mmCIF file of C-alpha atoms in Angstrom:
data_model
loop_
_atom_site.group_PDB
_atom_site.id
_atom_site.type_symbol
_atom_site.label_atom_id
_atom_site.label_comp_id
_atom_site.label_asym_id
_atom_site.label_seq_id
_atom_site.Cartn_x
_atom_site.Cartn_y
_atom_site.Cartn_z
ATOM 1 C CA UNK A 1 113.584 73.335 107.863
ATOM 2 C CA UNK A 2 110.677 72.016 109.521
ATOM 3 C CA UNK A 3 108.041 73.171 106.764
ATOM 4 C CA UNK A 4 107.795 75.608 103.750
ATOM 5 C CA UNK A 5 107.918 79.344 103.603
ATOM 6 C CA UNK A 6 109.337 79.357 107.730
ATOM 7 C CA UNK A 7 111.248 82.805 107.089
ATOM 8 C CA UNK A 8 108.779 85.068 108.959
ATOM 9 C CA UNK A 9 109.411 88.208 106.876
ATOM 10 C CA UNK A 10 107.884 85.972 103.876
ATOM 11 C CA UNK A 11 104.155 86.587 103.447
ATOM 12 C CA UNK A 12 103.007 83.748 102.342
ATOM 13 C CA UNK A 13 101.136 82.294 105.019
ATOM 14 C CA UNK A 14 99.798 85.826 105.654
ATOM 15 C CA UNK A 15 98.546 85.832 102.309
ATOM 16 C CA UNK A 16 96.968 82.129 103.040
ATOM 17 C CA UNK A 17 95.613 83.918 105.843
ATOM 18 C CA UNK A 18 93.988 86.612 103.854
ATOM 19 C CA UNK A 19 92.633 84.126 101.158
ATOM 20 C CA UNK A 20 91.441 81.720 103.323
ATOM 21 C CA UNK A 21 90.237 83.324 106.669
ATOM 22 C CA UNK A 22 90.122 87.606 105.759
ATOM 23 C CA UNK A 23 93.175 87.731 108.193
ATOM 24 C CA UNK A 24 96.728 88.166 107.247
ATOM 25 C CA UNK A 25 97.599 87.086 110.521
ATOM 26 C CA UNK A 26 95.257 84.120 110.959
ATOM 27 C CA UNK A 27 98.880 81.722 110.980
ATOM 28 C CA UNK A 28 100.829 84.441 112.639
ATOM 29 C CA UNK A 29 101.846 83.723 116.145
ATOM 30 C CA UNK A 30 102.563 87.804 116.954
ATOM 31 C CA UNK A 31 103.653 87.192 120.652
ATOM 32 C CA UNK A 32 106.597 84.816 119.377
ATOM 33 C CA UNK A 33 106.972 86.669 115.812
ATOM 34 C CA UNK A 34 106.631 82.675 114.305
ATOM 35 C CA UNK A 35 104.279 81.083 112.065
ATOM 36 C CA UNK A 36 101.690 78.870 113.648
ATOM 37 C CA UNK A 37 102.757 75.230 112.366
ATOM 38 C CA UNK A 38 100.524 73.008 113.573
ATOM 39 C CA UNK A 39 97.104 74.976 112.250
ATOM 40 C CA UNK A 40 99.196 75.830 108.929
ATOM 41 C CA UNK A 41 99.843 71.823 108.936
ATOM 42 C CA UNK A 42 95.901 71.061 109.371
ATOM 43 C CA UNK A 43 94.661 73.501 107.404
ATOM 44 C CA UNK A 44 96.580 72.068 104.550
ATOM 45 C CA UNK A 45 95.669 68.406 104.884
ATOM 46 C CA UNK A 46 92.155 69.875 105.774
ATOM 47 C CA UNK A 47 92.325 71.280 102.134
ATOM 48 C CA UNK A 48 94.538 69.292 99.994
ATOM 49 C CA UNK A 49 97.589 71.252 99.610
ATOM 50 C CA UNK A 50 100.859 70.011 99.174
ATOM 51 C CA UNK A 51 104.391 71.530 98.943
ATOM 52 C CA UNK A 52 107.300 69.962 97.607
ATOM 53 C CA UNK A 53 110.898 71.405 96.370
ATOM 54 C CA UNK A 54 111.317 71.175 92.068
ATOM 55 C CA UNK A 55 114.751 70.222 93.037
ATOM 56 C CA UNK A 56 116.519 68.228 95.350
ATOM 57 C CA UNK A 57 120.102 69.307 95.100
ATOM 58 C CA UNK A 58 120.690 73.098 94.254
ATOM 59 C CA UNK A 59 123.911 75.189 94.287
ATOM 60 C CA UNK A 60 123.830 79.029 95.458
ATOM 61 C CA UNK A 61 126.150 81.078 93.306
ATOM 62 C CA UNK A 62 125.835 83.923 95.804
ATOM 63 C CA UNK A 63 125.474 84.575 99.215
ATOM 64 C CA UNK A 64 121.335 85.136 98.785
ATOM 65 C CA UNK A 65 118.213 83.274 97.318
ATOM 66 C CA UNK A 66 117.314 85.361 94.416
ATOM 67 C CA UNK A 67 116.371 82.759 91.504
ATOM 68 C CA UNK A 68 119.234 84.393 89.449
ATOM 69 C CA UNK A 69 121.848 82.809 91.651
ATOM 70 C CA UNK A 70 120.648 79.353 92.198
ATOM 71 C CA UNK A 71 122.107 76.323 90.240
ATOM 72 C CA UNK A 72 119.807 73.370 89.782
ATOM 73 C CA UNK A 73 122.539 70.341 90.288
ATOM 74 C CA UNK A 74 119.200 67.616 90.278
ATOM 75 C CA UNK A 75 115.673 68.455 89.741
ATOM 76 C CA UNK A 76 112.911 66.727 91.559
ATOM 77 C CA UNK A 77 111.648 63.390 89.291
ATOM 78 C CA UNK A 78 108.497 65.531 88.854
ATOM 79 C CA UNK A 79 106.457 62.584 87.056
ATOM 80 C CA UNK A 80 107.252 60.137 89.586
ATOM 81 C CA UNK A 81 105.688 62.458 92.379
ATOM 82 C CA UNK A 82 102.665 62.931 90.121
ATOM 83 C CA UNK A 83 102.224 59.006 90.617
ATOM 84 C CA UNK A 84 102.090 59.388 94.016
ATOM 85 C CA UNK A 85 99.255 62.094 94.206
ATOM 86 C CA UNK A 86 96.649 60.446 92.217
ATOM 87 C CA UNK A 87 94.287 63.764 93.195
ATOM 88 C CA UNK A 88 96.255 66.425 92.209
ATOM 89 C CA UNK A 89 95.047 68.943 90.061
ATOM 90 C CA UNK A 90 97.618 71.187 89.355
ATOM 91 C CA UNK A 91 101.256 71.911 90.537
ATOM 92 C CA UNK A 92 101.729 76.172 91.217
ATOM 93 C CA UNK A 93 105.379 77.641 91.342
ATOM 94 C CA UNK A 94 106.133 81.096 92.612
ATOM 95 C CA UNK A 95 109.491 81.742 91.229
ATOM 96 C CA UNK A 96 110.870 81.636 87.595
ATOM 97 C CA UNK A 97 113.602 78.826 88.639
ATOM 98 C CA UNK A 98 110.837 76.168 89.467
ATOM 99 C CA UNK A 99 108.812 77.406 86.933
ATOM 100 C CA UNK A 100 111.754 76.705 84.543
ATOM 101 C CA UNK A 101 112.551 73.452 86.396
ATOM 102 C CA UNK A 102 109.075 71.811 86.081
ATOM 103 C CA UNK A 103 108.635 72.868 82.402
ATOM 104 C CA UNK A 104 111.858 70.831 81.679
ATOM 105 C CA UNK A 105 110.945 67.736 83.375
ATOM 106 C CA UNK A 106 107.354 67.601 82.094
ATOM 107 C CA UNK A 107 108.120 68.921 78.454
ATOM 108 C CA UNK A 108 106.028 71.711 78.728
ATOM 109 C CA UNK A 109 107.075 74.240 75.606
ATOM 110 C CA UNK A 110 105.805 77.630 76.961
ATOM 111 C CA UNK A 111 106.818 78.828 80.460
ATOM 112 C CA UNK A 112 103.249 80.172 81.780
ATOM 113 C CA UNK A 113 103.620 84.063 82.738
ATOM 114 C CA UNK A 114 102.830 84.807 86.574
ATOM 115 C CA UNK A 115 99.208 84.791 87.061
ATOM 116 C CA UNK A 116 98.519 82.493 84.155
ATOM 117 C CA UNK A 117 98.602 78.581 83.644
ATOM 118 C CA UNK A 118 99.138 76.054 80.777
ATOM 119 C CA UNK A 119 98.003 72.668 80.811
ATOM 120 C CA UNK A 120 100.832 70.079 81.113
ATOM 121 C CA UNK A 121 101.007 67.674 78.564
ATOM 122 C CA UNK A 122 99.768 64.001 79.063
ATOM 123 C CA UNK A 123 99.423 64.372 82.765
ATOM 124 C CA UNK A 124 95.987 63.587 84.342
ATOM 125 C CA UNK A 125 94.818 62.561 87.575
ATOM 126 C CA UNK A 126 92.846 59.522 88.320
ATOM 127 C CA UNK A 127 89.725 60.881 87.657
ATOM 128 C CA UNK A 128 91.042 61.551 84.013
ATOM 129 C CA UNK A 129 91.394 65.503 84.609
ATOM 130 C CA UNK A 130 94.025 67.365 83.012
ATOM 131 C CA UNK A 131 96.622 68.250 85.008
ATOM 132 C CA UNK A 132 97.790 72.277 85.143
ATOM 133 C CA UNK A 133 101.138 74.433 85.983
ATOM 134 C CA UNK A 134 100.191 77.601 87.607
ATOM 135 C CA UNK A 135 102.309 80.389 87.924
ATOM 136 C CA UNK A 136 101.735 82.620 90.653
ATOM 137 C CA UNK A 137 103.807 85.867 91.821
ATOM 138 C CA UNK A 138 106.276 85.449 94.563
ATOM 139 C CA UNK A 139 105.455 85.847 97.954
ATOM 140 C CA UNK A 140 108.812 87.470 98.951
ATOM 141 C CA UNK A 141 108.561 90.821 100.295
ATOM 142 C CA UNK A 142 111.485 91.559 97.629
ATOM 143 C CA UNK A 143 109.097 90.384 94.750
ATOM 144 C CA UNK A 144 107.562 93.917 93.712
ATOM 145 C CA UNK A 145 103.661 93.875 93.945
ATOM 146 C CA UNK A 146 101.920 94.973 96.505
ATOM 147 C CA UNK A 147 100.315 92.331 99.099
ATOM 148 C CA UNK A 148 96.710 92.836 98.248
ATOM 149 C CA UNK A 149 97.876 92.266 94.920
ATOM 150 C CA UNK A 150 99.165 89.018 95.724
ATOM 151 C CA UNK A 151 96.466 87.930 97.897
ATOM 152 C CA UNK A 152 94.392 88.828 94.589
ATOM 153 C CA UNK A 153 96.135 86.444 92.775
ATOM 154 C CA UNK A 154 96.496 83.822 94.914
ATOM 155 C CA UNK A 155 92.704 84.213 95.280
ATOM 156 C CA UNK A 156 91.586 83.973 91.876
ATOM 157 C CA UNK A 157 94.178 80.367 91.576
ATOM 158 C CA UNK A 158 92.084 78.638 94.748
ATOM 159 C CA UNK A 159 89.477 80.261 93.266
ATOM 160 C CA UNK A 160 89.918 78.189 89.621
ATOM 161 C CA UNK A 161 90.532 74.997 91.801
ATOM 162 C CA UNK A 162 87.491 75.079 94.039
ATOM 163 C CA UNK A 163 89.106 75.386 97.337
ATOM 164 C CA UNK A 164 87.462 78.426 97.974
ATOM 165 C CA UNK A 165 84.131 78.361 100.061
#
């Protein structure tokens, strides 16, 4: 995989296009039916948005990507990753399995519900700001929420962390 959310059916980059540019197709190459990777990378660097997997090894128990059919074989060392990101303000998850994995890794007692966040115990960035775990709705079209409602949820999160003008 060259980048995160490469599946053209997934709406992640359409949501971010709608949030930041008012155009759901901002990152879409409609002619080639793919996403504009170079523009996405440039945008993420400019905004300070990073992506990483919560697990370095998983086992698919069935032939689909549903969280309930994924077994985490080896979780990512999230505390170590955090130390490499001195300006980190929040970790954002969209799936239940990712959220469970982060909570276990960082000793978070209660998983945040979709569209909410919790403080990550004893985790601060170099500015002394406590890190947050924020949970958003999945950008998968299989997730039963209208596109506009997903855009609203992502927009609220980006506003909370001052990434919108």
